[in-house]
Short mmCIF file of C-alpha atoms in Angstrom, two decimals:
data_model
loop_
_atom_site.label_atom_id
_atom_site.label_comp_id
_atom_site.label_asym_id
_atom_site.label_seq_id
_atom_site.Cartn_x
_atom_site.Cartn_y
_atom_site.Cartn_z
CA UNK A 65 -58.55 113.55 -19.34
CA UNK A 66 -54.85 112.30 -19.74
CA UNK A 67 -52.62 113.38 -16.83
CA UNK A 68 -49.34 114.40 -18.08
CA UNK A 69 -46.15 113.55 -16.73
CA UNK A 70 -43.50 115.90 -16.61
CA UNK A 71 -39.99 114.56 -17.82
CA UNK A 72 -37.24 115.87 -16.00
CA UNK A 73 -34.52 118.40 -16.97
CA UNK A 74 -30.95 117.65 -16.85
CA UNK A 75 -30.68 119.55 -13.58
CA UNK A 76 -32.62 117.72 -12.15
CA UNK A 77 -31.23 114.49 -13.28
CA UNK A 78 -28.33 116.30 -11.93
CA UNK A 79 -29.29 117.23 -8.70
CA UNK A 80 -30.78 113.67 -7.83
CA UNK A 81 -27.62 111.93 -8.89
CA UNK A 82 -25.67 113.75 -6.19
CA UNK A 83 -28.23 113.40 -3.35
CA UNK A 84 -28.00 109.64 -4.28
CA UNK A 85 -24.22 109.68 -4.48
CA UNK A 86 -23.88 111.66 -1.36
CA UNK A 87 -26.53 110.60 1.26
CA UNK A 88 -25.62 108.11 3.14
CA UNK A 89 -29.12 106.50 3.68
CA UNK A 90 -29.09 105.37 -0.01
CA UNK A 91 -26.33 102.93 0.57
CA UNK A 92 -29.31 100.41 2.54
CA UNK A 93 -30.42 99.68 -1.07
CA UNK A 94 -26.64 100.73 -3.24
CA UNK A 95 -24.68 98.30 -1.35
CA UNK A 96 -27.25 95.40 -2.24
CA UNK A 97 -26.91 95.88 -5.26
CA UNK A 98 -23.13 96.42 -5.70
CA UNK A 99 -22.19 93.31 -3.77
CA UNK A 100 -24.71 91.12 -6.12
CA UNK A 101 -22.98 93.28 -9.40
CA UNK A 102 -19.38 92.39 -7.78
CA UNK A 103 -20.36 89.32 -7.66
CA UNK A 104 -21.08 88.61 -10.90
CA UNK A 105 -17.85 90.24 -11.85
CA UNK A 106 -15.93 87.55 -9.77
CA UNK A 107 -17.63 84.90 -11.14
CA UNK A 108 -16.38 85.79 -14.83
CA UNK A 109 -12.68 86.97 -13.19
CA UNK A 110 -12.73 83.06 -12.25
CA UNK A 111 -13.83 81.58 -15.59
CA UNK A 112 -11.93 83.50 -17.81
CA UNK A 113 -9.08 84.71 -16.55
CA UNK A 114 -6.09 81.89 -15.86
CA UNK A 115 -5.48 81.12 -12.34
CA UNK A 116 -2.07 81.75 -11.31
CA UNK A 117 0.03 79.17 -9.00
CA UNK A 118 2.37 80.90 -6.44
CA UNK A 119 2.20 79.82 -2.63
CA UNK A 120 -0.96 77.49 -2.89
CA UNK A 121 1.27 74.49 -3.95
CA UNK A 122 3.46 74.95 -1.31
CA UNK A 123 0.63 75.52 1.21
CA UNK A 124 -0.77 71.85 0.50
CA UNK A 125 2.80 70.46 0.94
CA UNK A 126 3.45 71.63 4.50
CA UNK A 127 -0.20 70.86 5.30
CA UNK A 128 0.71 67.27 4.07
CA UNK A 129 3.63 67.33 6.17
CA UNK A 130 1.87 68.17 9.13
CA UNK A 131 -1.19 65.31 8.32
CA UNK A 132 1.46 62.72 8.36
CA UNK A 133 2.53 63.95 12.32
CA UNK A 134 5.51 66.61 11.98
CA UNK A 135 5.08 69.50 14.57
CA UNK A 136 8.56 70.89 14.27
CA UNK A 137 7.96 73.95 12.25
CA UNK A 138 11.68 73.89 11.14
CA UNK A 139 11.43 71.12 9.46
CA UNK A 140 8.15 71.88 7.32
CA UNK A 141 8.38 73.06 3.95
CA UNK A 142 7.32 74.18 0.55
CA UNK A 143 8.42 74.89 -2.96
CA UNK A 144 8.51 78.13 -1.70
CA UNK A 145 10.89 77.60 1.65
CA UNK A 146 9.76 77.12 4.85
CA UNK A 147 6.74 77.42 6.76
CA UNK A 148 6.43 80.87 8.49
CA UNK A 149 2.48 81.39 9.34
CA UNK A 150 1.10 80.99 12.67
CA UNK A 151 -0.71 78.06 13.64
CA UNK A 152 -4.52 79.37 12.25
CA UNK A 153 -2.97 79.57 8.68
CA UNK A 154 -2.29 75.50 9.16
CA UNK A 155 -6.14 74.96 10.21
CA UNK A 156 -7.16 76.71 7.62
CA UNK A 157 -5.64 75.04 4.52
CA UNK A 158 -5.72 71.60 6.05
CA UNK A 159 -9.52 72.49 5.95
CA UNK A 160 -9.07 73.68 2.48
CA UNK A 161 -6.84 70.34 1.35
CA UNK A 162 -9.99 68.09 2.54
CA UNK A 163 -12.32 70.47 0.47
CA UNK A 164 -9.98 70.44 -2.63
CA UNK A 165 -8.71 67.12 -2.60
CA UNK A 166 -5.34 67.93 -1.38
CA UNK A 167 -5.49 71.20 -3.29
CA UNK A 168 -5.72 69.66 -6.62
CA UNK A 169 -9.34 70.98 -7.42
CA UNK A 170 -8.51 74.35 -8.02
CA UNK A 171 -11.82 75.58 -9.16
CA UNK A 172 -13.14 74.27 -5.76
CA UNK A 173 -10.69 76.40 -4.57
CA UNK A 174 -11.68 79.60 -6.58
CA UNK A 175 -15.03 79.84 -5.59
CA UNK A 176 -14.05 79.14 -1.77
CA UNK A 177 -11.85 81.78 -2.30
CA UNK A 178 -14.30 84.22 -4.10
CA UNK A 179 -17.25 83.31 -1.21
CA UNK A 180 -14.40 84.92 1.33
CA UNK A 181 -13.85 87.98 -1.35
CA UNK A 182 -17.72 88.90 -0.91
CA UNK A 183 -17.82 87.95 2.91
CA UNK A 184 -15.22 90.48 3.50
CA UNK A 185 -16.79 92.94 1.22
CA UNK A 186 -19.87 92.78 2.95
CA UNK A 187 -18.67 93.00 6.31
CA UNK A 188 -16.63 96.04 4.78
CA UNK A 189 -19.60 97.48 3.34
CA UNK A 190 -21.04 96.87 6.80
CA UNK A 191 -18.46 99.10 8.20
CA UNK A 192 -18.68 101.64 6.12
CA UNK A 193 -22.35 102.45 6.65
CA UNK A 194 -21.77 102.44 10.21
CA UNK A 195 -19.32 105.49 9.95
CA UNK A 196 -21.81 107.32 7.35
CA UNK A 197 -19.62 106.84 3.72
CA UNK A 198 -21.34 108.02 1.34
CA UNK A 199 -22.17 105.78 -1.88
CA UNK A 200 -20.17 107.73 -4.26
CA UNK A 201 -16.77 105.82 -2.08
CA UNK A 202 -18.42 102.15 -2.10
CA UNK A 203 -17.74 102.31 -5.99
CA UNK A 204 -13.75 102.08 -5.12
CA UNK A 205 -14.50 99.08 -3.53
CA UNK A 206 -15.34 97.21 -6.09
CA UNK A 207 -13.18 98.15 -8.54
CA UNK A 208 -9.93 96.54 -7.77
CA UNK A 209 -8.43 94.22 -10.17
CA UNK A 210 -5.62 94.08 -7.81
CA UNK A 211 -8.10 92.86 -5.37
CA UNK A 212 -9.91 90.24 -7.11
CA UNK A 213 -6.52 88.55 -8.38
CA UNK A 214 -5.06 88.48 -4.65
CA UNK A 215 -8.19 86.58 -3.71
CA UNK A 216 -8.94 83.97 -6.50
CA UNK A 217 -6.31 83.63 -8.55
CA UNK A 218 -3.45 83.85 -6.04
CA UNK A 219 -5.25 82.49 -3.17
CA UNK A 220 -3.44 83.96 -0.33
CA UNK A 221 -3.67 83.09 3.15
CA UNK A 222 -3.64 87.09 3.82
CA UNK A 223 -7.29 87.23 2.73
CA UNK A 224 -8.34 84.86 5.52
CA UNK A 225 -6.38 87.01 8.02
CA UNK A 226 -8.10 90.29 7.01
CA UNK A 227 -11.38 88.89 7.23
CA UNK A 228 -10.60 88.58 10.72
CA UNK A 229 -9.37 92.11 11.13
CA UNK A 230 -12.72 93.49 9.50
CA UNK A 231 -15.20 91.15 11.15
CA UNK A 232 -13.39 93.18 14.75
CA UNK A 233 -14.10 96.64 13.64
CA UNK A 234 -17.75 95.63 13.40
CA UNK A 235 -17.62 94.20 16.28
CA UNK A 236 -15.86 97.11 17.89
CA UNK A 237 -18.21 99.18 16.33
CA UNK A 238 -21.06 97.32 17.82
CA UNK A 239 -19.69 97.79 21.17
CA UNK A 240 -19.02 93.74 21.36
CA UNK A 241 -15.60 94.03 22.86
CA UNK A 242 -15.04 90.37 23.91
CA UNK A 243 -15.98 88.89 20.39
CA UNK A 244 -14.15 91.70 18.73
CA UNK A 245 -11.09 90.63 20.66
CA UNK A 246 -11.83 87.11 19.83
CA UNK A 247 -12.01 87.46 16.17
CA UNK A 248 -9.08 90.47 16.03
CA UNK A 249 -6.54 87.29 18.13
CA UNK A 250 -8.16 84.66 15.07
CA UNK A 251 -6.94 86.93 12.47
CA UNK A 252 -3.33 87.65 13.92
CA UNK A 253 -3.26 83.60 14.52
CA UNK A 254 -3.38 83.64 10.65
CA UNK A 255 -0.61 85.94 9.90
CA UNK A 256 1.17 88.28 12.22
CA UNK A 257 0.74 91.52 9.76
CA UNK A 258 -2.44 92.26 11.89
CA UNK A 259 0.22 92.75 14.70
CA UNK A 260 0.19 96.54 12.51
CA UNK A 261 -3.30 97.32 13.84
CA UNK A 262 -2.74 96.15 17.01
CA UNK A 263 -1.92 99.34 18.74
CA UNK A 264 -4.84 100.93 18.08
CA UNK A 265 -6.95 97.67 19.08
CA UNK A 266 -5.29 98.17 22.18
CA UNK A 267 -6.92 102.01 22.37
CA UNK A 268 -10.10 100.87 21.73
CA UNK A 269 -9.76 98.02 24.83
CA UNK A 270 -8.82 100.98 26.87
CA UNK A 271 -11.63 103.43 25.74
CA UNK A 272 -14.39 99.97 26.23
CA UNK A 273 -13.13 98.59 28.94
CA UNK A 274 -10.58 101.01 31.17
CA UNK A 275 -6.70 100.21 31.83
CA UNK A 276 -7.03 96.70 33.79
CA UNK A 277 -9.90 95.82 31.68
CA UNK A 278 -7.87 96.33 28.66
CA UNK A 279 -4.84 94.56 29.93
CA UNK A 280 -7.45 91.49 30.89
CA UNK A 281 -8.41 91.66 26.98
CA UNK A 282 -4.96 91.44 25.95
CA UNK A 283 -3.79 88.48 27.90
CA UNK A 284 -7.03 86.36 26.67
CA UNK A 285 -6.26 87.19 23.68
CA UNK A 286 -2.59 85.73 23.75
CA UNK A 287 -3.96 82.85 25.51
CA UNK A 288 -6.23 82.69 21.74
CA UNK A 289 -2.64 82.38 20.36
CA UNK A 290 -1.81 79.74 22.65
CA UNK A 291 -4.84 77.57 21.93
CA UNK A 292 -4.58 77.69 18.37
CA UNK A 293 -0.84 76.37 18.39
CA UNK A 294 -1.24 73.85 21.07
CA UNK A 295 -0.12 71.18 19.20
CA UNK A 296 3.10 72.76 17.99
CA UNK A 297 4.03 74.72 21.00
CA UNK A 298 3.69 71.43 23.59
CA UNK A 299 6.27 69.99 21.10
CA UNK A 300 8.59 72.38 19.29
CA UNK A 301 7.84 75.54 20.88
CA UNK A 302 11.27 77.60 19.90
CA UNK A 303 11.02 76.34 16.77
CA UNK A 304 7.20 77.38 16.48
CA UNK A 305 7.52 80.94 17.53
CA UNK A 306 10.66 81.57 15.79
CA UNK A 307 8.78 80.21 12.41
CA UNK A 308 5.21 81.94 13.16
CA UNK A 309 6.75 84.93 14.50
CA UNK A 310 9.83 85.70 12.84
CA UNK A 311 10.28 89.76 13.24
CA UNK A 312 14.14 89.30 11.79
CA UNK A 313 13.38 88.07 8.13
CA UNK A 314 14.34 90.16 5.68
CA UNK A 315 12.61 90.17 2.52
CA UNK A 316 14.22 89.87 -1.00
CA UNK A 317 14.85 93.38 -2.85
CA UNK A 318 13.09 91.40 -6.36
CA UNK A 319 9.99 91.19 -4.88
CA UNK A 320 9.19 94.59 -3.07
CA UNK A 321 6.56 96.81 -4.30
CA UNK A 322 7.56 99.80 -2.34
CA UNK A 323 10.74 100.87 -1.64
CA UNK A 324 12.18 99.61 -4.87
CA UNK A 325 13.72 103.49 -5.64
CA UNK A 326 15.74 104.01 -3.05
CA UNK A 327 18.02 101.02 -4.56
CA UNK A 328 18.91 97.45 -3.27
CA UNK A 329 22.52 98.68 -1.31
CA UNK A 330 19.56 101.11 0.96
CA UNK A 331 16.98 98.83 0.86
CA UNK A 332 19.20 95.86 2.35
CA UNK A 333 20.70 98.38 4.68
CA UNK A 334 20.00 98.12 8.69
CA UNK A 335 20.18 101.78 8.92
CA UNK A 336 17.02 101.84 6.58
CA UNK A 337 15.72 99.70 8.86
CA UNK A 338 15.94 101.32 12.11
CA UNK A 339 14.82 104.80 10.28
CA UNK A 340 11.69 102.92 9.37
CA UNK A 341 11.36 102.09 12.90
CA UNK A 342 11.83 104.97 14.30
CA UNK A 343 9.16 106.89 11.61
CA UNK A 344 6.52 103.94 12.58
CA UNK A 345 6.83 104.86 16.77
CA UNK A 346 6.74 108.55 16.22
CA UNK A 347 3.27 108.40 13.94
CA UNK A 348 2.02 105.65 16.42
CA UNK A 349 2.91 108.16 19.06
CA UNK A 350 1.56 111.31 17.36
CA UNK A 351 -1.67 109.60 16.58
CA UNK A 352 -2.24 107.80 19.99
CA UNK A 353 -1.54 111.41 21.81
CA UNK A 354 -3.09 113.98 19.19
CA UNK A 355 -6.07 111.62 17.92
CA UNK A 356 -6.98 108.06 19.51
CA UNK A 357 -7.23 109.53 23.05
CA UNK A 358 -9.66 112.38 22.22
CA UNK A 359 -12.25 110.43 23.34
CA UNK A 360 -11.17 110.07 26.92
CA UNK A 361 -10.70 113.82 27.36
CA UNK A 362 -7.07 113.36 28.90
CA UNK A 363 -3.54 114.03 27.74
CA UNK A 364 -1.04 110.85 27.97
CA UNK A 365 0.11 111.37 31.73
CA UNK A 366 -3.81 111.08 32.91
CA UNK A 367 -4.42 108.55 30.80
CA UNK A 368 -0.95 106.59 32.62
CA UNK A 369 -1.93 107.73 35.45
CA UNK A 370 -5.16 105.87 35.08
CA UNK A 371 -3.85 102.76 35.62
CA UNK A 372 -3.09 103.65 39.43
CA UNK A 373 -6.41 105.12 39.92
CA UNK A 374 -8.68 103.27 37.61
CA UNK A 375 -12.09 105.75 36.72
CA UNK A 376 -15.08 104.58 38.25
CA UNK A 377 -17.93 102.44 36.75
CA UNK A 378 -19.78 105.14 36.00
CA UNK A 379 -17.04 107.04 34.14
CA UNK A 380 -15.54 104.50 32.29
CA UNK A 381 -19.46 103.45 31.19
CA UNK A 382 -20.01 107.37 29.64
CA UNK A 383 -16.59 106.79 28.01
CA UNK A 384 -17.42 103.72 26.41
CA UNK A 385 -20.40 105.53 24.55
CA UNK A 386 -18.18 108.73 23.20
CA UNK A 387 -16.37 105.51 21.36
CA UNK A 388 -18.15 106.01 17.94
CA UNK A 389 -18.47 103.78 14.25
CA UNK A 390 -16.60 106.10 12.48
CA UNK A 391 -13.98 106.57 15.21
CA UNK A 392 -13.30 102.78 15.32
CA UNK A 393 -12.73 102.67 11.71
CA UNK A 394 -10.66 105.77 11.44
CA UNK A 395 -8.89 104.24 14.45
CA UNK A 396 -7.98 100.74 13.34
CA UNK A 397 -7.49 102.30 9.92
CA UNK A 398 -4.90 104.81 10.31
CA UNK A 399 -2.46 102.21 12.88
CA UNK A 400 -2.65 99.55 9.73
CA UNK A 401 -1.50 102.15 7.15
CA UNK A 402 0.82 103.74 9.30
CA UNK A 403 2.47 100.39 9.71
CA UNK A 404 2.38 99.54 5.79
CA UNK A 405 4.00 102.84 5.09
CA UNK A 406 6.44 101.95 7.41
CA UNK A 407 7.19 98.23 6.30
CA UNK A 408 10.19 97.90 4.62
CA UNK A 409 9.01 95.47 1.89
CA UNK A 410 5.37 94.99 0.84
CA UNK A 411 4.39 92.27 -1.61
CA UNK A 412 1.48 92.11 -4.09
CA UNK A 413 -0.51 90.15 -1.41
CA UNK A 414 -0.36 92.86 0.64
CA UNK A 415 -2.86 95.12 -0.95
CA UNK A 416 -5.72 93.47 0.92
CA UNK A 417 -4.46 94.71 3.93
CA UNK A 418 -4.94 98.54 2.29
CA UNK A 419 -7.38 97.99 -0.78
CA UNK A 420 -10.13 97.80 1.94
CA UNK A 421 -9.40 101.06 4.06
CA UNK A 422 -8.31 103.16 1.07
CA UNK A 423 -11.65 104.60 -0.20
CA UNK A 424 -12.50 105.47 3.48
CA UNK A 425 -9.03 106.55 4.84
CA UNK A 426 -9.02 109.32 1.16
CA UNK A 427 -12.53 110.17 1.97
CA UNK A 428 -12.25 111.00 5.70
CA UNK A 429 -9.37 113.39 5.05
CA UNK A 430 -11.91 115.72 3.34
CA UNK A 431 -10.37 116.17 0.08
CA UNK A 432 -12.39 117.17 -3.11
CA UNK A 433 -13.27 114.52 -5.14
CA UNK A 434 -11.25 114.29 -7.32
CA UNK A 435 -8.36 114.32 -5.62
CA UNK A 436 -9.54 111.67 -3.70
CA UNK A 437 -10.44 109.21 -7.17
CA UNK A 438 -6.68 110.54 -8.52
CA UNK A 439 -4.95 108.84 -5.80
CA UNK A 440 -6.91 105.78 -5.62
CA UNK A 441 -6.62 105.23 -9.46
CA UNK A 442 -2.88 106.30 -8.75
CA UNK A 443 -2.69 103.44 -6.17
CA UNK A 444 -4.08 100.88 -8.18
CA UNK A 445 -1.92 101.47 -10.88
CA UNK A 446 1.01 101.26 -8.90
CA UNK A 447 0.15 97.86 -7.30
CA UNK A 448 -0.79 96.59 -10.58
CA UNK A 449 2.75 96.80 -11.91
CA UNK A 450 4.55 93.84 -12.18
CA UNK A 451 7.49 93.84 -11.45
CA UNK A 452 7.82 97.13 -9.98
CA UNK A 453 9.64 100.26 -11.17
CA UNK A 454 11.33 102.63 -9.83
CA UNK A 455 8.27 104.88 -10.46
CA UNK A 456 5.28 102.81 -9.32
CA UNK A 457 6.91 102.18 -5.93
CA UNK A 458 7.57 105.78 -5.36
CA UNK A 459 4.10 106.08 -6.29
CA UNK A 460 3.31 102.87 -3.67
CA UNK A 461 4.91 105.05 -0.82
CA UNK A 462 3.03 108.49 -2.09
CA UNK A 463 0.05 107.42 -2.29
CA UNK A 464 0.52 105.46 1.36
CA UNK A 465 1.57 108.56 2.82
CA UNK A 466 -1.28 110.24 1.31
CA UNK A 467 -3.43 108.34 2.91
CA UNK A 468 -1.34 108.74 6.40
CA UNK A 469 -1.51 113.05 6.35
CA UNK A 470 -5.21 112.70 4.84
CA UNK A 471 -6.56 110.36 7.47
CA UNK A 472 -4.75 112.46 10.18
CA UNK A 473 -6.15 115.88 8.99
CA UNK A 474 -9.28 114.43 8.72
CA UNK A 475 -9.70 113.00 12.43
CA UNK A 476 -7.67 116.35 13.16
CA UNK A 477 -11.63 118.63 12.81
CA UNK A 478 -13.62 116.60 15.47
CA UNK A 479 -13.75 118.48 18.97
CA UNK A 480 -12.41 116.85 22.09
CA UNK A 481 -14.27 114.94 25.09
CA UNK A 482 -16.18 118.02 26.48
CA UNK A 483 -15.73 120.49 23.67
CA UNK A 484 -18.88 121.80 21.45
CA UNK A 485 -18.74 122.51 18.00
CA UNK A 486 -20.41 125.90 16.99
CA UNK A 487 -20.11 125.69 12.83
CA UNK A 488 -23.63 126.22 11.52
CA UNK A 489 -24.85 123.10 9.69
CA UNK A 490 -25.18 124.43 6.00
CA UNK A 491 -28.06 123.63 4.02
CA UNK A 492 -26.67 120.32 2.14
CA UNK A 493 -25.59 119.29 5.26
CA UNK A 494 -29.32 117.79 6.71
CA UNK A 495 -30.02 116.68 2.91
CA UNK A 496 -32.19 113.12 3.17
CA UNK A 497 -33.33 114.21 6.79
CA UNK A 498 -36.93 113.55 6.16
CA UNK A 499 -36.17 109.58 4.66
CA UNK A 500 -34.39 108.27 7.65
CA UNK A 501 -35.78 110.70 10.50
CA UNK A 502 -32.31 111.61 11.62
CA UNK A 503 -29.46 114.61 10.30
CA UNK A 504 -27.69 112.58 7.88
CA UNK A 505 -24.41 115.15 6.76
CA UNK A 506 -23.35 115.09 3.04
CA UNK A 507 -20.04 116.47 2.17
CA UNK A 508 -19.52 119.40 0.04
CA UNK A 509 -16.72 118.18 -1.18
CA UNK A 510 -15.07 114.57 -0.37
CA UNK A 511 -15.69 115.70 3.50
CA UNK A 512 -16.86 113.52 6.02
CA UNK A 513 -19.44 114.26 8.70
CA UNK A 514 -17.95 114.46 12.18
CA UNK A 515 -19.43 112.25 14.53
CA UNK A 516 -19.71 113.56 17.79
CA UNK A 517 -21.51 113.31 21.45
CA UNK A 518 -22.47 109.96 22.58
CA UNK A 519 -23.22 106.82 20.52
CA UNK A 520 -27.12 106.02 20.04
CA UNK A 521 -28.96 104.85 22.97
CA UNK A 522 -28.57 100.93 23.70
CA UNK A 523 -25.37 100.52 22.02
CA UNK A 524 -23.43 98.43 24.70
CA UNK A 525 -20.67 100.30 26.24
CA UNK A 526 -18.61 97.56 27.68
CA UNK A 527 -18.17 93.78 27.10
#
């Protein structure tokens, strides 16, 4: 006799679309799958839409500058002006001019360029699953078209720096604290911008590794700096920092994508300036005392205090494993778009250093959904203006500080060191329990699950 097969209803359909979208343990096979689709996508964003020359160009010049024995960074330049990138952003494109025959093989150039777009995606994707996102946010990763023109059709030198910023928080997230260092010092030899998430780096050396241990980090890390501009600091070093490092340059008024509305006279104006200063300590302040230190179970005066009575092994090893996946990335997360809100000019380019974080910075503030996918299409819009308006960089700075109050209400839920949460875990909540063989929280709503207690057994608590 014929078995039958019974077809599903729509509610069903239904009801397995959301456990897919909303259980973390599907994204082992989703993110497969999405990388290999976004893939595909790059591949025909390269052949068929026109590559567009900006800074590459003037990239290969100062390389060739450099290749014939200048070290002066004053005197190397570009079509575009000067060169104003630390010393890892020279490494890299004189690597890039012997792969592209001085730069003049484009296409070469593309597809080295769209190899780094899926490396960063997957390390991204990496991070992700570590904090628990849910598949339904991995779709706004994917999606950018903002994205995939910074990376191969501009060609930035941004993209390599970023890489370097996302290959840390897996590290961090691993509990590899040296490497993460390493790799966090590569980036900011690439561009300085990662000098936005470097507060909170310096959180997460204190929460690994204890005050001194921290400090230790820190001054390896500059010596990172060091090595990588050897050649140029044993020569021309004034000239080298005040080039790489240059915290005075003030960026043309055409070319901003953010603060466009408040007009050029504001804009240009130093009192603008130090207000945008003063905004970026107090949220670095508010965020290192109300969230980053939660961990550690101490207010700011203990945690001072620390350095003149460092905790003991044992102490510092149990504090190491409250440090969580999802913490790091919330961590690192919230310092970078703190500081891009802050910025007083951002430039196309610069949406690599958010496109990344977005989905997971809207998620984690627990949001519903759709509030969450109206600001990220909001976003995306707005970048993809060109020039900007008056509008879309209002929009730029709304949807930034969005992101700011969302990421901070999120964080805001989970207890501190020591503290027990009594909520009783609702039904949807252990959905997917029985695949993996652990509690896997999905959201009501955009909510994210709250990761508390120590980190799984084995994870290394200390470099």
């Amino acid at each position: 006799m014929a078995s039958s097969t019974a077809i599903p209803t729509a509610t069903e359909l239904y009801a397995m679309a959301v456990r897919i979208a909303t259980n973390p343990w599907h994204t082992a096979w989703l993110c497969p799958l999405l990388l290999v689709a976004d893939a595909g996508l790059t591949g025909l964003v390269v052949k068929y839409i026109p590559y567009t020359e900006i800074d590459w160009r003037a990239y290969m010049q100062q390389v060739s500058q450099i290749e014939a024995g200048e070290r002066n960074y004053a005197k190397i330049r570009g079509d575009t002006g000067p060169l104003v990138y630390p010393a890892g952003h020279v490494w890299i494109y004189r690597a890039l001019a012997w792969a592209t025959d001085a730069g003049k093989d484009i296409a070469a150039a593309q597809l080295i360029f769209a190899a780094l777009y899926l490396a960063t995606l997957a390390t991204v994707m990496l991070c992700y699953r570590r904090a628990k996102v849910p598949p339904w946010v991995y779709l706004m990763l994917v999606c950018s078209k903002r994205l995939h023109s910074v990376y191969v059709l501009r060609l930035f030198n941004d993209c390599w720096a970023v890489l370097g910023l996302w290959v840390a928080i897996a590290l961090f997230q691993s509990g590899h604290v040296k490497p993460a260092a390493l790799a966090f010092s590569l980036g900011l030899a690439v561009k300085m911008s990662l000098l936005l998430a470097l507060p909170a780096v310096a959180v997460l050396l204190y929460l690994f590794q204890g005050p001194w241990g921290a400090v230790g980090s820190l001054f390896v890390m500059t010596q990172y700096q060091i090595l990588v501009a050897w050649p140029f600091l044993v020569s021309h070093p004034k000239e080298y920092l005040a080039g790489a490092f240059e915290f005075s340059r003030v960026f043309m008024f055409k070319w901003t994508v953010n603060w466009r509305f408040l007009g050029e006279e504001t804009f240009l104006s130093k009192e603008f300036s130090t207000a945008l200063l003063v905004v970026h300590g107090t949220l670095l302040a508010a965020f290192v005392i109300g969230r980053w230190i939660r961990p550690a179970g101490m207010n700011i005066w203990q945690v001072a205090h620390s350095f003149v009575v460092p905790p003991s092994r044992s102490a510092q090893n149990e504090l190491a494993r409250r440090v969580t996946p999802d913490f790091v990335l919330s961590t690192v997360l919230a310092a970078n778009v703190v500081g891009m809100l802050c910025a007083r000019s951002l430039h196309y380019q610069f949406y690599s250093w958010l496109a990344w974080g977005t989905p997971y910075l809207l998620w984690r503030s627990g949001w519903p959904y759709g509030a969450v996918v109206a600001i990220w299409v909001e976003q995306e819009l707005s970048w993809n203006k060109y020039p900007s308006s008056t509008y879309s960089s209002a929009a730029v700075v709304v949807c930034l500080a969005a992101q700011v109050l969302g990421v901070w209400r999120g964080t805001g839920r989970e207890p501190k060191a020591g503290e027990v949460s009594h909520r009783r875990a609702k039904p949807e909540e252990v959905a997917g329990a029985g695949r993996n063989q652990e509690t896997v929280k999905v959201p009501q709503a955009a909510s994210s699950p709250s990761q508390k207690g120590p980190a799984k057994k084995g994870r290394k608590g200390k470099a």
